[in-house]
Short mmCIF file of N, CA, C and O in Angstrom, two decimals:
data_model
loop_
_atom_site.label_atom_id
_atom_site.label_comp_id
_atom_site.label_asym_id
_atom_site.label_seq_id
_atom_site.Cartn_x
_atom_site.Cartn_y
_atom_site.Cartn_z
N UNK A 1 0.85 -1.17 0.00
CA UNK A 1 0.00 0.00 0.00
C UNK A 1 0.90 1.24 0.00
O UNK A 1 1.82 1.48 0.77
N UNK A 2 0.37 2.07 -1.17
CA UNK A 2 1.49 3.45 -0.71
C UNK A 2 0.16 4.60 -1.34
O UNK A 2 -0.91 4.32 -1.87
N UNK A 3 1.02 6.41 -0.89
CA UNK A 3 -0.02 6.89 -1.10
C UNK A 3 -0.15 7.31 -2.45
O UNK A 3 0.57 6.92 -3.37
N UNK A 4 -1.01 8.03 -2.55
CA UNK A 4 -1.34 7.94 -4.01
C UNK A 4 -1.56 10.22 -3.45
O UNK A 4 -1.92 10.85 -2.46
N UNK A 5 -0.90 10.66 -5.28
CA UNK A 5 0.14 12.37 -5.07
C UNK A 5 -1.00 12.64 -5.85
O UNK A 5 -1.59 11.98 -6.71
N UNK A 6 -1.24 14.15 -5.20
CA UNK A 6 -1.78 14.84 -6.49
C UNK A 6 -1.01 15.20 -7.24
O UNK A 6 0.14 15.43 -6.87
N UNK A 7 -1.48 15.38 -8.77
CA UNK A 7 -3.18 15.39 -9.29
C UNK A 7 -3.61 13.89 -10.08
O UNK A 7 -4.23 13.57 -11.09
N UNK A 8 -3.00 13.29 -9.14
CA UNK A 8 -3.79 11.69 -9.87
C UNK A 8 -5.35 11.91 -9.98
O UNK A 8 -5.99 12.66 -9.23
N UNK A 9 -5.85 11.21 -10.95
CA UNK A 9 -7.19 11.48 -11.09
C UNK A 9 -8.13 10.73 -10.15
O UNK A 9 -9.32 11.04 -10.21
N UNK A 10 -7.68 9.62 -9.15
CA UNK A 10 -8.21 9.35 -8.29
C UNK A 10 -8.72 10.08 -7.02
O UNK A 10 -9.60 9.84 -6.20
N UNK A 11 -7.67 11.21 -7.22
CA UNK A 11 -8.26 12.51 -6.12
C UNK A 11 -9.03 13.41 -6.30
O UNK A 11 -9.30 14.31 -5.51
N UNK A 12 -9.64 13.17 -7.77
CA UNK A 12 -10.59 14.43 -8.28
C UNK A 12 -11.75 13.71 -8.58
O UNK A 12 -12.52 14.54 -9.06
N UNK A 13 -12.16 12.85 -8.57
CA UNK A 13 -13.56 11.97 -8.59
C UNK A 13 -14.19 12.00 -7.54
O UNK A 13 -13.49 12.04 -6.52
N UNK A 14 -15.36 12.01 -7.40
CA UNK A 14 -16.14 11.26 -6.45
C UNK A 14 -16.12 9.84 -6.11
O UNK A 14 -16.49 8.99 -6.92
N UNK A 15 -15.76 9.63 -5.13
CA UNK A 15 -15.97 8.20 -4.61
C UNK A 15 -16.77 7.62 -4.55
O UNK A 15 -17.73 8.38 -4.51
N UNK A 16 -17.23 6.17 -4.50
CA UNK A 16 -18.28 5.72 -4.41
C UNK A 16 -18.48 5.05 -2.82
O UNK A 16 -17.62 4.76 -1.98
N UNK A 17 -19.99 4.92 -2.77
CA UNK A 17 -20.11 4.42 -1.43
C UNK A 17 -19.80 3.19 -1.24
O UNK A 17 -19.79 2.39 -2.17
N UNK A 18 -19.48 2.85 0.05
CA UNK A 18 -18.74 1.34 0.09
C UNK A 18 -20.06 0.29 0.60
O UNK A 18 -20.94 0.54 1.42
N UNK A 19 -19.90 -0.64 0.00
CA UNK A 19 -21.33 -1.26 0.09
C UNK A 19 -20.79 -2.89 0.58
O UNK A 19 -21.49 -3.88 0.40
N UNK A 20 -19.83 -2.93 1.03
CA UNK A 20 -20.00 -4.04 1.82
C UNK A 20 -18.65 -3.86 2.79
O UNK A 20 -17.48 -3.65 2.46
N UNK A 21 -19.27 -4.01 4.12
CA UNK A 21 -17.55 -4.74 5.20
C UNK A 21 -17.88 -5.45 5.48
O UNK A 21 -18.98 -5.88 5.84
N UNK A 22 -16.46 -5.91 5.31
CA UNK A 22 -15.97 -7.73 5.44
C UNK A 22 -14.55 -7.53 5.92
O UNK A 22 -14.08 -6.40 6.03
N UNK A 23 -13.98 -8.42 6.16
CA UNK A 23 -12.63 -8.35 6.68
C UNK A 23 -11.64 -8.27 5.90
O UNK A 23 -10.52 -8.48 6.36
N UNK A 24 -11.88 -7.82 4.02
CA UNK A 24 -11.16 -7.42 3.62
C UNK A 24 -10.66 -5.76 3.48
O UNK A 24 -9.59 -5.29 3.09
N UNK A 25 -12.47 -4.82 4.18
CA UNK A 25 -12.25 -3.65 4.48
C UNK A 25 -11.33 -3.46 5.63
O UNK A 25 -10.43 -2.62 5.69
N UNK A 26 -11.72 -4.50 6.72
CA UNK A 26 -10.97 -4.78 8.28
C UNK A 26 -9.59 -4.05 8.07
O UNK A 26 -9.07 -3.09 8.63
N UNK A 27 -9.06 -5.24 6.62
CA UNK A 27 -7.88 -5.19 6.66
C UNK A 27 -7.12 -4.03 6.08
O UNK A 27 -6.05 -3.64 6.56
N UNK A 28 -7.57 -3.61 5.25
CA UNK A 28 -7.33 -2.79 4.53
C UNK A 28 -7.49 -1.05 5.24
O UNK A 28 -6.87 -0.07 4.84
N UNK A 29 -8.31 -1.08 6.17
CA UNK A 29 -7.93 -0.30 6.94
C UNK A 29 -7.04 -0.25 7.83
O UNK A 29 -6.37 0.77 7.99
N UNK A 30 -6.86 -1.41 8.61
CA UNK A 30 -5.60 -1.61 9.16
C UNK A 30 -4.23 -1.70 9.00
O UNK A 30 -3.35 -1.96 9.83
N UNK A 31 -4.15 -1.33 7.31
CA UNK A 31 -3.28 -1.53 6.40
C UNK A 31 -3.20 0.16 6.50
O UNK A 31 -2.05 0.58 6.56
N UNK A 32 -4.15 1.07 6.51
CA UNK A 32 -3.91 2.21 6.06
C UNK A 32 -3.61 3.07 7.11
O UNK A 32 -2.82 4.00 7.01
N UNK A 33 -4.46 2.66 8.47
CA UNK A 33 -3.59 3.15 10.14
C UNK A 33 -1.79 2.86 9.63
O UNK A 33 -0.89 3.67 9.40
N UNK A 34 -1.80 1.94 9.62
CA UNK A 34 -0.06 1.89 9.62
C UNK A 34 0.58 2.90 8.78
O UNK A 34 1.38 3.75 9.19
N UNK A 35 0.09 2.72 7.37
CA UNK A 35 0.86 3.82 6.48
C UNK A 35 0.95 5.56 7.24
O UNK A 35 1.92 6.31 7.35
N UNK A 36 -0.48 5.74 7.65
CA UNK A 36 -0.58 7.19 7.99
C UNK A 36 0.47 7.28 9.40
O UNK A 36 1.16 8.29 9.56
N UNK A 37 0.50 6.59 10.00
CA UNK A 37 1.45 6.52 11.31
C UNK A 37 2.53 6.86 10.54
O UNK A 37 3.10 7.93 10.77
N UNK A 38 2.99 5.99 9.51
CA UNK A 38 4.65 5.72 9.04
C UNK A 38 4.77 7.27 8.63
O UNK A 38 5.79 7.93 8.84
N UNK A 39 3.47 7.82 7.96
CA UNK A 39 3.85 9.26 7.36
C UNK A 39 3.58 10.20 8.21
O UNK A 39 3.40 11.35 7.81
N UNK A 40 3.53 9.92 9.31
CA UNK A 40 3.27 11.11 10.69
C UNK A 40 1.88 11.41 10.16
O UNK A 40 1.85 12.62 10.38
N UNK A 41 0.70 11.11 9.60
CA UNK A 41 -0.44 11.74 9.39
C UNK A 41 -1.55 11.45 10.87
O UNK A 41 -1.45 10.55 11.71
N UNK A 42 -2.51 12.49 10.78
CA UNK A 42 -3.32 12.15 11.53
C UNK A 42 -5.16 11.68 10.72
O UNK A 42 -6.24 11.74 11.31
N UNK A 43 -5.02 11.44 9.92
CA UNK A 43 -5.75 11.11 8.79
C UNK A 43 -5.38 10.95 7.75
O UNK A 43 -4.45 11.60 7.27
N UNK A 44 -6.18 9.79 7.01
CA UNK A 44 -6.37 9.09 5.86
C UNK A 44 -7.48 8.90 4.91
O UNK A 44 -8.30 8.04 5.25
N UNK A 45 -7.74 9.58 3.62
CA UNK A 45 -9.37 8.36 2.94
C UNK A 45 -8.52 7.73 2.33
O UNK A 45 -7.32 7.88 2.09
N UNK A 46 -9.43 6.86 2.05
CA UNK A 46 -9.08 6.05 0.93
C UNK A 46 -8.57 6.25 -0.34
O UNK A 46 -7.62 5.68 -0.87
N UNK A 47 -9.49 7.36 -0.89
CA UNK A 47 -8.73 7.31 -2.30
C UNK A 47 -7.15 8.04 -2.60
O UNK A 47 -6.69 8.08 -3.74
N UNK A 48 -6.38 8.63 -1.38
CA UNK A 48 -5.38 8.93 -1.28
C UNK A 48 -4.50 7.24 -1.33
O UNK A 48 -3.33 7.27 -1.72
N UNK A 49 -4.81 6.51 -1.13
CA UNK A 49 -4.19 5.04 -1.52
C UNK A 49 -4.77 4.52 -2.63
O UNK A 49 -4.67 3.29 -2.65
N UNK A 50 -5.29 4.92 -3.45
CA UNK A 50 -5.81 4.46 -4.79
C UNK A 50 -7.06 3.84 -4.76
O UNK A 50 -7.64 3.44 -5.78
N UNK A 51 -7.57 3.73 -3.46
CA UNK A 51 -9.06 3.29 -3.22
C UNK A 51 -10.25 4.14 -3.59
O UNK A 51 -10.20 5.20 -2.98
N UNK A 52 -11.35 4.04 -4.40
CA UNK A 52 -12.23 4.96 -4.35
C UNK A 52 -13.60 4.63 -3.79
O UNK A 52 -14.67 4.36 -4.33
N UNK A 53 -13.20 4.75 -2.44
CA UNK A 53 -14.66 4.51 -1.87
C UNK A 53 -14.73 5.31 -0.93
O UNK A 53 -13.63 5.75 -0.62
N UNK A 54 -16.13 5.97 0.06
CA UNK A 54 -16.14 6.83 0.93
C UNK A 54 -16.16 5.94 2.41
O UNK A 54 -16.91 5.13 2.94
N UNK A 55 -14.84 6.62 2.73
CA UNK A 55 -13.80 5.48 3.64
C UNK A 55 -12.64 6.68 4.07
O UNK A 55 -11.70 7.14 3.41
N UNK A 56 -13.12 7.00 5.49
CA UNK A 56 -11.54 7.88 6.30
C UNK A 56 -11.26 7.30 7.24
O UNK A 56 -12.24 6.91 7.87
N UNK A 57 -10.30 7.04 7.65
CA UNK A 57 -9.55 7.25 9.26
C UNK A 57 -9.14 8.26 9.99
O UNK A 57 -9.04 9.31 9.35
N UNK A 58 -8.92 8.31 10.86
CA UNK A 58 -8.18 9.56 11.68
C UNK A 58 -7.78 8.82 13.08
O UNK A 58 -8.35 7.85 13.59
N UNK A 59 -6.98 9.34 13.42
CA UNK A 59 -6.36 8.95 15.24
C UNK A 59 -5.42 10.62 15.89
O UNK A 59 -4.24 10.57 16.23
N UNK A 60 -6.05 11.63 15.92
CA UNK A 60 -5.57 12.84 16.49
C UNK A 60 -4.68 12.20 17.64
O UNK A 60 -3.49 12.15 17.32
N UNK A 61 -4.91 11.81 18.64
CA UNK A 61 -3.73 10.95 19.23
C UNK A 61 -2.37 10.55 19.17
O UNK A 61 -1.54 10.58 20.08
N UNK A 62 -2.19 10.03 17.56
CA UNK A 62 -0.86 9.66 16.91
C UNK A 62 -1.17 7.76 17.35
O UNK A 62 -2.11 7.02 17.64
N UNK A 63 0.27 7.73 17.14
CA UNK A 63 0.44 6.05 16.60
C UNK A 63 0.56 5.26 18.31
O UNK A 63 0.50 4.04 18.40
N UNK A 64 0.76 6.30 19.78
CA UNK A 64 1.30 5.99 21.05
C UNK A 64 0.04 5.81 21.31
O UNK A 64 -0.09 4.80 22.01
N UNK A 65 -1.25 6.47 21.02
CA UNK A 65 -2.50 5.83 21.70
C UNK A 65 -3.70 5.81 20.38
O UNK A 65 -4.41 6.67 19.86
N UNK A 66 -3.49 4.29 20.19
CA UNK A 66 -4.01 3.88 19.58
C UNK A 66 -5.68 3.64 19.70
O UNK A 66 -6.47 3.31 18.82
N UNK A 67 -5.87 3.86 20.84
CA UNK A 67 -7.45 3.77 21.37
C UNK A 67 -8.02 4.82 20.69
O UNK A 67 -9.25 4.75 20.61
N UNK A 68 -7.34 6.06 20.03
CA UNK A 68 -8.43 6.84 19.56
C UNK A 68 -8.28 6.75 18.25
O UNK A 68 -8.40 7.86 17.74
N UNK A 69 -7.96 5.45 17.03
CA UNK A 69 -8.20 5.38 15.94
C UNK A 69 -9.86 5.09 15.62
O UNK A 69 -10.41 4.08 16.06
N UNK A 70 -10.43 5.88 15.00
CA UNK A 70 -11.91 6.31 14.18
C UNK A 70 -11.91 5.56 12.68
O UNK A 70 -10.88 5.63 12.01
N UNK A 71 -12.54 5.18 12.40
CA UNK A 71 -12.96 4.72 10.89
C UNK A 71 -14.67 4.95 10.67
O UNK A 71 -15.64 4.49 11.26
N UNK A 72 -14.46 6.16 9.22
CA UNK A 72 -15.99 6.07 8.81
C UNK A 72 -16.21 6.19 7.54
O UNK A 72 -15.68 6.88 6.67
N UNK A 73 -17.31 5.21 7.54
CA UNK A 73 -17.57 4.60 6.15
C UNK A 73 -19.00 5.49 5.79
O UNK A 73 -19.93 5.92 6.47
N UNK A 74 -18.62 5.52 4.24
CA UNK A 74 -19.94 6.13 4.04
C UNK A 74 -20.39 7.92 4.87
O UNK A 74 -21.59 8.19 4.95
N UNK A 75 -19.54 8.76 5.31
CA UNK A 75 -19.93 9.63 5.84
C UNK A 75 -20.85 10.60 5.27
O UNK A 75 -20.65 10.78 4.07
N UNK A 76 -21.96 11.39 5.87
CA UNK A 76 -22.27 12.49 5.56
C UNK A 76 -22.50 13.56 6.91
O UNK A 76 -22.91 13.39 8.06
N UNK A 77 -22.04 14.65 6.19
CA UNK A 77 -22.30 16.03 6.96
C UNK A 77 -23.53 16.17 7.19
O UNK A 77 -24.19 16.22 6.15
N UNK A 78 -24.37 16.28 8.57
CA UNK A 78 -25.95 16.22 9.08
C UNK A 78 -25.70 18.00 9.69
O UNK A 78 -26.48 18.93 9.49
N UNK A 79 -24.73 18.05 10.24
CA UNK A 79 -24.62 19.89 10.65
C UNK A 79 -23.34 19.96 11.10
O UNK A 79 -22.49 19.22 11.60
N UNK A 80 -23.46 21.12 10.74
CA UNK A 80 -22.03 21.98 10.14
C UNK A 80 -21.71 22.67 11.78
O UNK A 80 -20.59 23.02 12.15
N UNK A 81 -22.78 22.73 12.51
CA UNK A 81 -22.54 23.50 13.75
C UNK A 81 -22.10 25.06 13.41
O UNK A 81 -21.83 25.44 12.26
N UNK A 82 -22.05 26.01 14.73
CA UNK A 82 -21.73 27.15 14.51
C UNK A 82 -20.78 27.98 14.56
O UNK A 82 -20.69 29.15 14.18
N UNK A 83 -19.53 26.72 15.46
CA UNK A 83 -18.35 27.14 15.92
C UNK A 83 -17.71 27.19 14.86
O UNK A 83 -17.92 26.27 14.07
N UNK A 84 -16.80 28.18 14.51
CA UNK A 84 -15.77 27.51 13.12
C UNK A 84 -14.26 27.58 13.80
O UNK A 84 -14.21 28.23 14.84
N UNK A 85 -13.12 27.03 13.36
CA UNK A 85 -11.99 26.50 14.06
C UNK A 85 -11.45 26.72 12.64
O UNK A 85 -11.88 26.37 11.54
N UNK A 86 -9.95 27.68 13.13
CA UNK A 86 -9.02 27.32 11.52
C UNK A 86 -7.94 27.14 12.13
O UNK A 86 -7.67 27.73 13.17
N UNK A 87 -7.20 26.33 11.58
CA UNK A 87 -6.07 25.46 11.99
C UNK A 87 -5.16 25.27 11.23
O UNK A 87 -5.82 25.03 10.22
N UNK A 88 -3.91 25.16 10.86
CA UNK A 88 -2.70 24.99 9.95
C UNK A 88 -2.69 23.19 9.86
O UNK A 88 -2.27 22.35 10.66
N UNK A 89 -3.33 23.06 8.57
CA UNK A 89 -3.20 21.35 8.40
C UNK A 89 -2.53 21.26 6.96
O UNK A 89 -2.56 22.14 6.09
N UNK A 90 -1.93 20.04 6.89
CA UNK A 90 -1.23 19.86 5.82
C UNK A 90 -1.95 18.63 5.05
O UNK A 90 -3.16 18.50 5.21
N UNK A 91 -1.21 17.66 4.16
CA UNK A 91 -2.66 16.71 3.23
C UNK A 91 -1.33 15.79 2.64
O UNK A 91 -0.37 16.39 2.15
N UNK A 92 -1.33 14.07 2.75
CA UNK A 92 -0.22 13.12 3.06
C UNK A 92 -0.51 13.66 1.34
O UNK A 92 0.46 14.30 0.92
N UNK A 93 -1.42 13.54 0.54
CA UNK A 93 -1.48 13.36 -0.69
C UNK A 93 -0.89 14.96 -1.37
O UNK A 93 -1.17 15.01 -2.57
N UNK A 94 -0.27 16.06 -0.96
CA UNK A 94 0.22 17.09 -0.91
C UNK A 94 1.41 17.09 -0.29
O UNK A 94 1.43 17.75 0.75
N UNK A 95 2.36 16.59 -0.58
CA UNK A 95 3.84 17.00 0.93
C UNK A 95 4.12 18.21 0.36
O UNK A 95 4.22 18.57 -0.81
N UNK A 96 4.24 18.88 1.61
CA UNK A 96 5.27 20.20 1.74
C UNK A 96 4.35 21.50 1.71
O UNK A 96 4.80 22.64 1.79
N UNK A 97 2.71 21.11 1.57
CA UNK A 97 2.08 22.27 1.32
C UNK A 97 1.02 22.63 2.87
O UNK A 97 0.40 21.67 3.34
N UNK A 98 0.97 23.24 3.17
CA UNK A 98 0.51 23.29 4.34
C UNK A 98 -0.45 24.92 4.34
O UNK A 98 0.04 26.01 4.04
N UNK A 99 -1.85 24.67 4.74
CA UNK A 99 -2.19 26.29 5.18
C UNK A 99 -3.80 26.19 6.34
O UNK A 99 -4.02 25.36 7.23
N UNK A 100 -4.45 27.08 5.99
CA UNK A 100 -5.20 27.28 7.66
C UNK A 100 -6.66 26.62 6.84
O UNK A 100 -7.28 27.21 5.96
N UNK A 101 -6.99 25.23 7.42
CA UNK A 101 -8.02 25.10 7.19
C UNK A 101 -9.55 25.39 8.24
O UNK A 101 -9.53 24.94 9.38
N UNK A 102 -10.71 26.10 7.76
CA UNK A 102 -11.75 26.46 8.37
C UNK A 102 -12.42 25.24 8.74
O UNK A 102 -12.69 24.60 7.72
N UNK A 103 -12.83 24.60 9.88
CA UNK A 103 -13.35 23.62 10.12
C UNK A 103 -14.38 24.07 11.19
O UNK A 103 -14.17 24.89 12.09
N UNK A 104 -15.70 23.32 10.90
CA UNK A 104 -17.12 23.98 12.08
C UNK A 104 -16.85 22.95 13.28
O UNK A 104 -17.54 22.99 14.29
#
């Protein structure tokens, strides 16, 4: 598994929804915790590994506490809330580019 750079065209599509887990998603996520650890990330989707399905990870934590690795399949935004938060984040599928993203 490695990541996949922009502007591959896998990063400019829409993904499709993932319509079945089985323990080859299991794995394959567990495949993709490791990579994002190896690349210091604190998140992952899928189609940054050449996968196109709607499929993220995240572990804000890091790789030392592993109890707070998240996986979600299929997500949608239900509310945006009112708080907004901007933060300096960077993107594994981008190295070296970094700026302030607005997040609610």
């Amino acid at each position: 598994m490695q990541l996949v750079y922009y502007p591959d065209p896998v990063l400019l599509k829409n993904a499709q929804p993932l319509e079945q887990i089985d323990a080859g998603v299991k794995a394959r996520t567990e495949e993709m915790f490791e990579l994002m650890y190896r690349e210091k990330g604190v998140g992952l989707a899928a189609p940054q590994i050449g996968w196109s399905v709607r499929l993220f990870i995240f572990n804000v934590y890091g790789e030392e506490e592993r109890s707070g690795e998240q996986v979600f399949i299929n997500p949608r935004i239900l509310d945006r809330g009112e708080e907004v938060i901007v933060e300096e984040e960077g993107c594994l599928s981008i190295p070296e580019v970094r700026g302030n993203v607005s997040r609610p």
